[in-house]
Amino acid sequence: MTTTPSTPANQPPAHGALARPPQQAPGLIQGLRSLVATPLNALLTVLALAIAWFLLRPAIEFLFIDAVWSGHDRAACLAGEAGGETGACWPYIARRLGYFIYGQYPEAQRWRPNAAMALCALNIGWALWPRAPFRGAALFSFVLPFPVIAWILLYGPGFSGLVAVPSNLWGGVLVTLVISIVGIVVSLPLGVLLALGRRSQMPVVCAASTVFIEVMRGVPLLAVLFMANRMLPLFLPPGVLPDPLVRVMVGVSLFAAAGMAEVIRGGLQALPKGQYEAAAALGLGYWQMMFTVILPQALTLVIPGIVNTFISLFKDTTLVTVVGIFDLLTTIDVSSRDPAWATPVTASTGYAFAAIFYFICCYAMSRYSAAMERRLAAAGSRS
Amino acid sequence: MTANEPSTRRAASGEGDAVVMRGVSKWYGDFRVLTDIDLNVRRGERVVICGPSGSGKSTLIRCINRLEEHQQGEIIVDGVELTRDLRSIDRVRREVGMVFQQFNLFPHLTVLENCVLAPMRVRGASRRAAEEQAQALLARVRIPEQAGKYPGQLSGGQQQRVAIARALCMNPRIMLFDEPTSALDPEMVKEVLDVMVELAGDGMTMLCVTHEMGFARRIADRVIFMDGGQIIEQAEPETFFTAPKHARTRAFLSQVLGDQ
Ligand SMILES: Nc1ncnc2c1ncn2[C@@H]1O[C@H](COP(=O)(O)OP(=O)(O)OP(=O)(O)O)[C@@H](O)[C@H]1O
Ligand SMILES: [Mg+2]
């Protein structure tokens, strides 16, 4: 065929014209349309809306519309306008916030937990912000120097010149965060070691790791906490009785480490054998292979499982109340029985506050892990 | 071979040989994969190993860098006898590079990072020296421009060339190839074989499992035919292809050459 530019009608359409996809409605409109696309869809949509209305309306009424926003004591929250119950009693939360955050930590010393929490927030931000410089150093500081500084600040041991504040005075958010953060910081590396141990060629290491993991996984956390509280002293020389808070931190960390080990083992097993072989063939030793080739990939694979373990751990810290530790939920529970604030809605308000606190923390962890997965996927590191 | 190597156990005979296997046998459970393998590979020699599927070719060359353990006989690589002793294994793996059928690049590292990892961690090279060498080797396998990419962003042929460069970055004395082109689309086979031909021309000691008979004919000093875990026949390529002695070799050759 001779191509004469004067007869464009004979020519095939330009490449770009065919490549363009057919016109589509924007995402939102498409989404809305699909809600009512068929009678069944429409019915389901109506049903879902109705359920949401029945569930959400009371919650919104309780938390916002009928809620009491100001007042000095229980009188404000005793009865609503029509004589019925009021909604949430927010003045109660506002007045007792100090107790919820610090427990019975002496008021004059509360700058110390504040400083520790600020340091913690800075350190976490540094470690988690993708473009921050020296993120490795941030992780290191979070695992070693920071816990020491935080311990000195919070506890005030003799040499520090601070007033000693024994841990039985600590409470609320402070205790919840201390236990969770220690649990998270200890359980990840310990979980890695246990997972590697369970896959080890050395029979003793393998057996020890397996027994530890299976025992911890086969026992409820409550039992672990009781055991840590009662039995840990039996394993230690007489006269050495660790602080009760330390005992539950050990219990929670070991329990979480066992769960973590199984999650990480899943990641190790999912890696193709060729990765191990290529690393070995290059002459990398066991630990070099693990740290440079295997663990970076295995841990990335199981980020959702790791974060899931963190979230469980965070929520499970509420169980420490059984061994007499005043975590956030316990402080709320105790203060709701305070006669000065005795109203029909005090307890519900307290639990609503706890639910919001736990939800925000867990949701933040979940979102961060989702963002991290997206970033790693976008980096093109997965083939 | 430097004369002042630290004292290592030398084989009584075959002092100068890169690889010596004597009476090597290996079992998987009750199944004997390798039977009485005797093999000497001289320095600079290029050996091609072929044979039907399941004949033990991979197992044989994986015994040379201890990815598989042999149960009988002795294997001496570059003057070091492979034993349970981890130090002997480390020493051997440092001097032996390997290229796999499935490339086995590290997907979480860039091409350059793949190449400098072992020189830096195992040989203690500085980052600058390692990167310079890696760039030079990437240029040699003709993909210098891909250094910053991740393996997942490369074609199969490019990945395999990176794998070759990565192995070469350790300055190995011996290179093992296990069907390096079998997982590649036909149009990419040549670019990898070209690199290997060049490497052979530079005098590298090579043991190569492959079904690329044209390649074998071109570069091999010796072709080995394996079947049922045994070395059935070995000869120079001319003799091997034109006058194979064994019936099984002839059957195998007619099959693979008929395919081409
Ligand atoms: N890990 C293993 N456990 C048990 N048997 C194995 C194992 N690896 C390989 N084998 C068996 O050993 C024999 C030799 O395997 P090998 O991989 O060395 O063969 P090959 O000659 O490389 O074959 P191919 O050309 O298919 O790669 C085969 O019969 C195989 O089934
Ligand atoms: Mg094979």
XYZ file of C-alpha atoms and ligand atoms in Angstrom:
675
model
C 0.000 0.000 0.000
C 1.343 3.389 -0.896
C 0.981 5.843 1.894
C -0.216 9.139 0.548
C -0.447 11.734 3.230
C -3.321 13.390 1.366
C -5.665 10.467 2.102
C -5.582 10.096 5.855
C -8.898 8.252 5.814
C -7.158 5.169 4.437
C -4.621 5.044 7.175
C -5.014 3.119 10.358
C -5.798 5.311 13.354
C -2.856 6.717 15.233
C -1.434 4.418 17.863
C -2.398 6.661 20.752
C -6.039 6.795 19.779
C -6.494 3.060 20.222
C -4.439 2.910 23.371
C -6.739 5.217 25.291
C -9.162 3.342 27.523
C -12.873 3.942 27.046
C -14.337 6.795 29.042
C -15.214 5.776 32.578
C -17.229 7.431 35.300
C -15.156 8.741 38.202
C -14.568 6.334 41.088
C -17.021 7.807 43.575
C -19.935 7.892 41.172
C -19.101 4.358 40.048
C -19.044 3.257 43.659
C -22.380 4.891 44.439
C -23.941 3.424 41.335
C -22.857 -0.087 42.307
C -24.664 0.337 45.627
C -27.993 0.275 43.843
C -27.031 -1.544 40.647
C -29.371 -4.489 41.248
C -32.392 -4.905 43.529
C -30.300 -7.123 45.803
C -27.560 -4.505 46.007
C -30.138 -1.866 46.818
C -31.681 -4.042 49.507
C -28.283 -4.759 51.077
C -27.436 -1.067 50.995
C -30.655 -0.156 52.793
C -30.096 -2.924 55.319
C -26.524 -1.820 56.019
C -27.619 1.776 56.447
C -30.352 0.715 58.859
C -27.930 -1.347 60.964
C -25.422 1.492 60.991
C -28.165 3.865 62.108
C -29.310 1.608 64.932
C -25.760 1.075 66.152
C -24.269 4.483 65.567
C -27.160 6.663 66.707
C -27.031 5.590 70.373
C -23.250 5.857 70.363
C -23.321 9.353 68.913
C -26.072 10.384 71.281
C -24.160 9.028 74.249
C -20.776 10.425 73.281
C -21.837 13.819 71.933
C -25.463 14.856 71.883
C -26.589 13.878 75.384
C -23.103 14.168 76.858
C -22.322 16.530 79.724
C -19.394 18.743 78.820
C -18.828 20.837 81.911
C -19.246 20.590 85.664
C -17.274 20.223 88.860
C -18.678 17.093 90.471
C -21.164 14.297 90.100
C -24.136 16.672 90.309
C -23.602 17.730 86.720
C -24.019 14.183 85.455
C -26.753 12.900 87.742
C -29.789 13.467 85.558
C -30.590 14.757 82.105
C -33.058 17.540 81.341
C -36.069 15.256 81.253
C -34.977 13.502 84.413
C -33.563 10.517 82.501
C -29.940 9.481 82.235
C -27.410 11.821 80.683
C -24.892 10.824 78.080
C -21.183 10.579 78.709
C -19.939 12.477 81.728
C -16.864 14.177 80.246
C -16.103 16.358 83.285
C -15.379 13.164 85.166
C -12.728 12.213 82.601
C -11.297 15.738 82.603
C -11.075 15.856 86.394
C -9.535 12.407 86.745
C -7.297 12.607 83.670
C -4.194 12.991 85.820
C -5.003 9.755 87.583
C -5.751 7.962 84.303
C -2.412 9.019 82.863
C -0.069 8.737 85.844
C -1.884 6.679 88.496
C -0.649 7.730 91.908
C 2.620 9.073 90.610
C 3.254 12.097 92.890
C 1.949 15.231 91.265
C 5.133 17.227 91.883
C 7.139 14.584 90.020
C 4.902 14.204 86.985
C 7.322 16.120 84.797
C 9.390 12.942 84.861
C 6.880 10.656 83.140
C 6.121 13.560 80.828
C 9.780 13.849 79.896
C 10.050 10.102 79.433
C 6.963 9.978 77.215
C 8.181 12.948 75.170
C 11.554 11.259 74.667
C 9.738 8.099 73.701
C 7.560 9.917 71.170
C 10.598 11.656 69.666
C 12.520 8.413 69.465
C 9.630 6.500 67.897
C 9.018 9.310 65.434
C 12.679 9.317 64.481
C 12.744 5.554 64.024
C 9.482 5.325 62.070
C 9.722 8.374 59.804
C 10.846 6.974 56.455
C 13.135 9.831 55.455
C 14.705 10.484 58.840
C 18.511 10.358 58.910
C 20.315 7.644 60.910
C 17.257 5.466 61.419
C 19.485 2.596 62.460
C 20.820 4.748 65.292
C 17.241 5.596 66.243
C 16.401 1.926 66.563
C 19.526 1.322 68.586
C 18.782 4.212 70.915
C 15.266 2.908 71.404
C 16.528 -0.499 72.416
C 19.408 0.519 74.655
C 19.956 4.119 75.855
C 16.299 5.136 75.903
C 15.048 2.394 78.259
C 17.868 3.190 80.686
C 17.114 6.925 80.650
C 13.389 6.248 80.977
C 13.976 3.904 83.883
C 16.157 6.463 85.700
C 13.602 9.192 85.048
C 10.585 7.184 86.127
C 12.045 5.227 88.989
C 14.592 7.685 90.333
C 17.198 5.262 91.668
C 19.475 6.479 94.482
C 22.398 7.675 92.351
C 20.213 9.872 90.143
C 19.442 12.447 92.825
C 15.743 12.179 91.972
C 13.036 11.318 94.461
C 12.475 7.586 94.243
C 8.993 6.720 92.996
C 8.338 3.011 93.565
C 6.475 1.311 90.769
C 3.414 0.571 92.909
C 2.595 4.267 92.585
C 2.761 4.171 88.792
C -0.477 3.667 86.967
C -2.760 4.399 84.068
C -1.528 5.171 80.554
C 2.015 5.320 81.912
C 1.965 1.697 83.017
C 0.114 0.556 79.912
C 2.750 2.210 77.711
C 5.697 1.008 79.783
C 4.541 -2.607 79.651
C 3.604 -2.457 75.957
C 6.788 -0.767 74.846
C 9.006 -3.080 76.842
C 6.999 -6.003 75.482
C 7.386 -4.809 71.902
C 11.067 -3.993 72.207
C 11.889 -7.324 73.837
C 9.551 -9.614 71.909
C 10.749 -8.759 68.400
C 14.448 -9.608 68.807
C 13.654 -12.472 71.153
C 11.078 -13.764 68.671
C 13.690 -13.628 65.900
C 16.149 -15.620 68.013
C 13.497 -18.185 68.955
C 12.385 -18.567 65.337
C 15.985 -19.075 64.208
C 16.512 -21.442 67.134
C 13.539 -23.539 66.162
C 14.949 -23.946 62.651
C 18.477 -24.536 63.898
C 20.493 -27.627 62.943
C 21.722 -27.875 66.519
C 19.417 -30.318 68.312
C 19.723 -28.706 71.756
C 18.983 -25.193 70.501
C 16.121 -26.456 68.375
C 14.559 -28.479 71.194
C 14.892 -25.660 73.725
C 13.301 -23.115 71.381
C 10.506 -25.465 70.409
C 9.659 -26.354 73.999
C 9.670 -22.710 75.062
C 7.481 -21.603 72.152
C 4.989 -24.429 72.516
C 4.662 -24.018 76.280
C 4.114 -20.278 75.993
C 1.641 -20.698 73.167
C -0.228 -23.439 74.972
C -0.821 -21.410 78.117
C -3.177 -18.444 78.474
C -1.542 -15.081 79.174
C -3.397 -14.918 82.485
C -1.634 -18.075 83.612
C 1.702 -16.714 82.402
C 1.129 -13.550 84.425
C 0.282 -15.512 87.564
C 3.322 -17.707 87.016
C 5.586 -14.725 86.431
C 4.275 -13.149 89.596
C 4.539 -16.209 91.798
C 7.147 -18.414 90.212
C 9.780 -16.024 88.889
C 11.066 -15.436 92.452
C 11.526 -19.209 92.808
C 14.047 -19.251 89.981
C 16.064 -16.401 91.424
C 18.431 -16.435 94.367
C 16.628 -15.879 97.672
C 16.342 -12.271 98.688
C 16.227 -11.082 95.069
C 12.617 -10.207 94.464
C 12.123 -8.213 91.304
C 9.637 -5.421 91.290
C 6.081 -6.665 90.546
C 5.973 -4.462 87.462
C 9.198 -6.060 86.201
C 7.671 -9.476 86.795
C 4.666 -8.778 84.575
C 6.910 -7.173 81.957
C 8.910 -10.397 81.830
C 5.697 -12.410 81.556
C 4.173 -10.266 78.819
C 7.444 -10.106 76.847
C 8.050 -13.851 76.930
C 4.459 -14.565 75.966
C 4.566 -12.136 73.049
C 7.990 -13.433 71.981
C 6.589 -16.939 71.535
C 3.807 -15.648 69.293
C 6.277 -13.464 67.440
C 8.618 -16.421 66.894
C 5.905 -18.354 65.086
C 5.015 -15.381 62.896
C 8.661 -14.898 61.957
C 9.201 -18.602 61.374
C 6.409 -18.381 58.817
C 8.390 -15.675 57.033
C 11.602 -17.700 57.161
C 9.842 -20.706 55.673
C 8.224 -18.665 52.920
C 11.605 -17.641 51.507
C 12.753 -19.797 48.595
C 15.599 -22.171 49.406
C 17.612 -20.513 46.667
C 18.076 -17.412 48.817
C 19.795 -19.444 51.529
C 21.862 -21.312 48.951
C 22.972 -18.198 47.097
C 24.033 -16.548 50.347
C 25.900 -19.666 51.456
C 27.571 -20.065 48.064
C 28.883 -16.492 48.339
C 30.610 -17.491 51.565
C 28.405 -15.539 53.951
C 28.440 -16.983 57.460
C 25.265 -17.901 59.317
C 24.696 -14.570 61.054
C 25.782 -12.530 58.023
C 23.352 -14.504 55.898
C 20.551 -13.990 58.402
C 21.067 -10.275 58.920
C 21.761 -9.230 55.341
C 19.743 -11.639 53.220
C 17.196 -13.704 55.094
C 15.738 -11.595 57.901
C 15.229 -8.398 55.871
C 13.087 -10.375 53.449
C 11.390 -12.641 55.976
C 10.438 -9.793 58.311
C 9.096 -7.714 55.422
C 6.948 -10.646 54.352
C 5.319 -10.913 57.771
C 4.889 -7.241 58.707
C 1.115 -7.704 59.055
C 1.625 -10.621 61.424
C 4.214 -8.730 63.451
C 2.003 -5.681 63.833
C -0.882 -7.960 64.690
C 1.200 -9.429 67.513
C 2.044 -5.906 68.700
C -1.642 -4.970 68.720
C -2.602 -8.106 70.652
C 0.161 -7.427 73.126
C -1.000 -3.844 73.589
C -4.566 -4.892 74.262
C -3.516 -7.823 76.433
C -1.721 -5.485 78.820
C -5.175 -4.902 80.320
C -4.850 -8.367 81.879
C -2.072 -7.260 84.237
C -4.780 -6.025 86.569
C -5.100 -9.587 87.893
C -1.697 -9.346 89.533
C -2.401 -5.953 91.015
C -0.849 -3.658 88.426
C -2.721 -0.415 87.800
C -2.866 -0.137 84.034
C -5.187 2.341 82.313
C -8.251 0.112 82.433
C -7.729 -0.633 86.127
C -7.402 3.051 87.051
C -10.622 3.757 85.172
C -12.350 0.851 86.869
C -11.189 1.927 90.323
C -12.042 5.587 89.899
C -15.497 4.823 88.541
C -16.324 3.445 91.992
C -15.232 6.674 93.658
C -18.295 8.025 95.534
C -17.402 11.590 94.575
C -18.263 10.725 90.988
C -20.911 8.079 91.503
C -23.460 8.558 88.715
C -25.249 6.058 86.492
C -22.984 6.957 83.569
C -19.575 7.180 85.250
C -18.488 3.625 84.450
C -19.778 3.762 80.861
C -17.976 7.044 80.301
C -14.759 5.592 81.643
C -14.984 2.517 79.433
C -15.849 4.646 76.407
C -12.719 6.682 77.100
C -10.637 3.500 77.418
C -12.102 2.127 74.184
C -11.247 5.345 72.337
C -7.700 5.327 73.707
C -7.039 1.695 72.793
C -8.665 2.098 69.397
C -6.566 5.131 68.482
C -3.326 3.397 69.471
C -4.104 0.143 67.676
C -5.479 1.862 64.596
C -2.328 3.973 64.382
C -0.176 0.840 64.462
C -2.324 -0.801 61.839
C -2.207 2.224 59.520
C 1.534 2.568 59.928
C 2.091 -1.036 58.957
C -0.179 -0.660 55.932
C 1.743 2.422 54.848
C 5.040 0.636 55.322
C 3.874 -2.315 53.226
C 2.789 0.041 50.460
C 6.130 1.824 50.557
C 8.076 -1.416 50.380
C 5.919 -2.638 47.516
C 6.393 0.641 45.673
C 10.158 0.479 46.175
C 10.068 -2.310 43.600
C 11.972 -4.597 45.891
C 9.445 -7.369 45.335
C 9.780 -9.083 42.017
C 47.901 -19.640 43.262
C 50.120 -17.787 45.689
C 52.947 -19.795 47.176
C 52.615 -18.407 50.688
C 49.130 -19.770 51.354
C 48.680 -20.680 55.006
C 49.364 -24.313 55.693
C 46.415 -26.341 54.508
C 45.998 -30.008 53.962
C 47.171 -30.684 50.485
C 46.240 -33.688 48.543
C 49.129 -36.064 48.128
C 48.569 -36.117 44.402
C 46.889 -33.656 42.118
C 48.591 -30.784 43.925
C 47.867 -28.352 41.150
C 44.310 -29.441 40.528
C 41.411 -27.091 41.186
C 38.998 -29.847 42.107
C 39.791 -33.421 43.082
C 37.021 -35.927 43.812
C 37.976 -39.436 44.844
C 35.461 -42.188 45.353
C 32.726 -39.727 46.226
C 29.318 -41.180 47.049
C 26.206 -39.553 48.336
C 22.864 -40.869 49.486
C 19.485 -39.282 50.032
C 18.147 -41.685 52.626
C 18.447 -45.061 50.912
C 18.721 -43.572 47.454
C 22.272 -43.398 46.130
C 22.533 -40.194 44.107
C 26.259 -40.301 43.439
C 28.265 -43.484 43.056
C 32.066 -43.553 43.280
C 32.722 -40.309 41.487
C 36.368 -39.788 40.486
C 37.043 -36.455 38.916
C 40.061 -34.188 38.584
C 39.690 -30.699 37.207
C 42.922 -28.896 36.377
C 43.329 -25.190 36.928
C 41.940 -23.250 34.035
C 40.140 -26.283 32.713
C 36.589 -25.934 31.414
C 34.424 -28.933 32.082
C 30.899 -29.346 30.822
C 28.676 -31.890 32.537
C 25.626 -33.252 30.811
C 23.251 -36.111 31.268
C 19.586 -36.925 31.567
C 17.370 -35.367 34.209
C 17.885 -36.832 37.655
C 21.327 -38.213 36.833
C 22.945 -36.293 39.693
C 24.611 -33.425 37.810
C 23.356 -30.746 40.181
C 24.186 -32.849 43.191
C 27.721 -33.371 41.911
C 28.574 -29.723 41.475
C 26.728 -28.712 44.660
C 29.025 -31.066 46.556
C 31.975 -28.984 45.374
C 30.912 -25.965 47.448
C 29.229 -28.025 50.130
C 25.669 -27.029 49.410
C 25.325 -30.793 49.630
C 27.321 -33.007 51.948
C 28.951 -36.159 50.570
C 29.060 -39.263 52.724
C 31.969 -41.155 51.247
C 35.241 -40.385 49.517
C 37.085 -37.100 49.523
C 36.672 -33.784 47.788
C 39.590 -31.381 47.651
C 38.868 -27.945 46.272
C 41.700 -25.525 45.635
C 43.883 -27.560 47.956
C 41.400 -27.648 50.816
C 39.697 -30.867 51.755
C 35.994 -30.436 52.462
C 35.180 -31.804 55.881
C 32.608 -31.118 58.568
C 34.988 -28.388 59.751
C 33.194 -25.102 59.091
C 36.470 -23.352 58.379
C 37.221 -25.618 55.446
C 33.741 -24.953 54.088
C 34.131 -21.189 54.460
C 37.509 -21.255 52.743
C 36.181 -23.241 49.836
C 33.055 -21.142 49.389
C 35.156 -18.005 49.254
C 37.088 -19.357 46.291
C 34.196 -20.960 44.459
C 31.517 -18.918 42.727
C 28.186 -20.414 41.772
C 25.496 -19.469 39.291
C 22.079 -21.059 39.691
C 19.347 -21.972 37.262
C 16.900 -19.669 39.093
C 19.409 -16.751 39.398
C 18.728 -16.450 43.154
C 19.481 -12.750 43.276
C 18.535 -11.033 46.521
C 15.324 -9.204 45.582
C 15.476 -6.685 48.431
C 18.865 -5.361 47.314
C 19.768 -3.389 44.206
C 21.987 -4.928 41.576
C 24.989 -3.070 42.958
C 24.186 -4.056 46.546
C 23.836 -7.680 45.435
C 27.333 -7.453 43.990
C 29.120 -5.724 46.879
C 27.474 -7.656 49.721
C 29.830 -10.639 49.865
C 33.082 -8.800 49.048
C 32.364 -6.361 51.880
C 31.089 -8.860 54.453
C 33.231 -11.867 53.647
C 36.410 -10.349 52.257
C 36.223 -7.163 54.302
C 36.592 -4.955 51.237
C 35.841 -1.242 51.596
C 32.596 -0.051 50.063
C 34.456 2.053 47.521
C 36.710 -0.738 46.352
C 33.814 -3.185 46.218
C 31.619 -0.809 44.245
C 34.387 -0.002 41.799
C 34.973 -3.663 41.153
C 31.249 -4.370 40.906
C 30.803 -1.596 38.346
C 33.690 -2.970 36.317
C 32.206 -6.471 36.371
C 28.724 -5.208 35.532
C 30.274 -3.487 32.547
C 31.957 -6.750 31.646
C 28.616 -8.581 31.621
C 27.288 -5.603 29.630
C 24.744 -4.154 32.048
C 26.595 -1.270 33.721
C 23.500 0.944 33.479
C 21.341 -1.355 35.630
C 23.371 -1.017 38.833
C 20.728 0.977 40.684
C 17.769 -1.236 39.772
C 16.216 -4.055 41.746
C 16.414 -7.594 40.321
C 12.645 -7.666 39.847
C 12.969 -4.856 37.320
C 15.316 -6.804 35.030
C 14.743 -9.408 32.346
C 15.765 -13.008 33.006
C 18.885 -12.710 30.881
C 19.908 -9.536 32.659
C 19.307 -11.141 36.046
C 21.464 -14.100 35.174
C 24.255 -11.806 34.031
C 23.997 -9.953 37.345
C 24.249 -13.316 39.089
C 27.444 -14.044 37.159
C 28.852 -10.624 38.021
C 27.902 -11.124 41.663
C 29.789 -14.406 41.794
C 32.798 -12.881 40.021
C 32.935 -10.028 42.530
C 34.393 -12.487 45.045
C 37.315 -13.107 42.650
C 36.662 -16.842 42.701
C 39.220 -19.295 41.363
C 36.541 -21.717 40.274
C 33.085 -21.055 38.850
C 30.223 -23.524 39.018
C 27.236 -23.148 36.721
C 24.076 -25.218 37.216
C 22.022 -24.981 34.037
C 22.436 -21.200 33.873
C 20.326 -20.827 30.750
C 17.558 -23.363 31.386
C 15.164 -20.885 32.955
C 15.639 -18.308 30.206
C 13.534 -17.493 27.194
C 15.366 -18.599 24.032
C 16.178 -15.060 22.911
C 18.033 -14.409 26.165
C 20.141 -17.558 26.170
C 22.737 -16.111 23.844
C 23.481 -13.009 25.900
C 24.277 -15.198 28.909
C 26.291 -17.742 26.928
C 28.314 -14.919 25.371
C 29.332 -13.760 28.819
C 30.303 -17.299 29.768
C 32.322 -17.780 26.595
C 34.222 -14.617 27.412
C 34.848 -15.855 30.928
C 36.149 -19.140 29.565
C 38.468 -17.207 27.300
C 39.953 -15.482 30.337
C 41.146 -18.787 31.718
C 38.621 -19.250 34.529
C 38.289 -22.781 35.875
C 34.701 -23.673 35.053
C 32.393 -26.570 35.801
C 29.206 -26.139 33.902
C 26.083 -28.250 33.860
C 24.297 -27.436 30.642
C 22.347 -28.863 27.771
C 23.716 -26.248 25.383
C 25.775 -28.584 23.266
C 26.937 -25.866 20.880
C 28.357 -24.008 23.845
C 30.008 -27.170 25.156
C 31.636 -27.822 21.821
C 32.925 -24.266 21.686
C 34.463 -23.799 25.112
C 34.825 -27.154 26.845
C 38.167 -28.824 27.348
C 36.297 -31.902 28.454
C 32.701 -33.078 28.371
C 31.429 -35.423 31.052
C 28.351 -37.547 30.619
C 26.542 -38.667 33.753
C 23.760 -41.144 34.213
C 22.342 -42.808 37.294
C 24.740 -40.986 39.600
C 27.837 -42.187 37.768
C 30.266 -40.690 35.307
C 29.665 -42.833 32.264
C 32.014 -41.235 29.815
C 34.313 -38.269 29.514
C 36.244 -36.974 26.553
C 37.326 -33.917 24.619
C 34.330 -32.371 22.891
C 35.488 -33.441 19.418
C 35.699 -37.093 20.435
C 32.672 -36.870 22.705
C 30.336 -35.585 20.027
C 31.697 -37.444 17.038
C 32.661 -40.789 18.563
C 30.851 -41.451 21.844
C 31.761 -44.871 23.187
C 28.772 -45.774 25.291
C 25.339 -46.634 24.071
C 23.740 -44.465 26.755
C 25.828 -41.489 25.664
C 24.795 -42.010 22.082
C 21.149 -42.271 23.070
C 21.410 -39.090 25.089
C 23.227 -37.197 22.363
C 20.796 -38.216 19.673
C 18.046 -36.943 21.896
C 19.500 -33.528 22.753
C 21.065 -32.917 19.369
C 17.900 -34.070 17.646
C 16.034 -31.399 19.537
C 18.199 -28.660 18.174
N 16.812 -33.214 48.586
C 16.624 -34.380 47.949
N 16.072 -35.428 48.598
C 15.887 -36.613 47.975
N 16.230 -36.850 46.698
C 16.778 -35.843 45.994
C 17.013 -34.563 46.582
N 17.579 -33.763 45.643
C 17.677 -34.504 44.546
N 17.219 -35.756 44.730
C 17.222 -36.830 43.758
O 18.559 -37.038 43.373
C 18.620 -37.320 41.983
C 19.627 -36.413 41.339
O 19.167 -35.077 41.423
P 19.912 -33.894 40.698
O 19.159 -32.653 41.006
O 21.342 -33.935 41.045
O 19.709 -34.273 39.177
P 20.112 -33.461 37.895
O 20.975 -34.323 37.102
O 20.604 -32.135 38.263
O 18.719 -33.336 37.153
P 18.095 -32.110 36.337
O 18.677 -32.167 34.977
O 16.632 -32.426 36.330
O 18.420 -30.882 37.099
C 17.233 -37.178 41.431
O 16.702 -38.474 41.253
C 16.478 -36.461 42.510
O 15.155 -36.918 42.549
Mg 19.848 -30.122 38.149
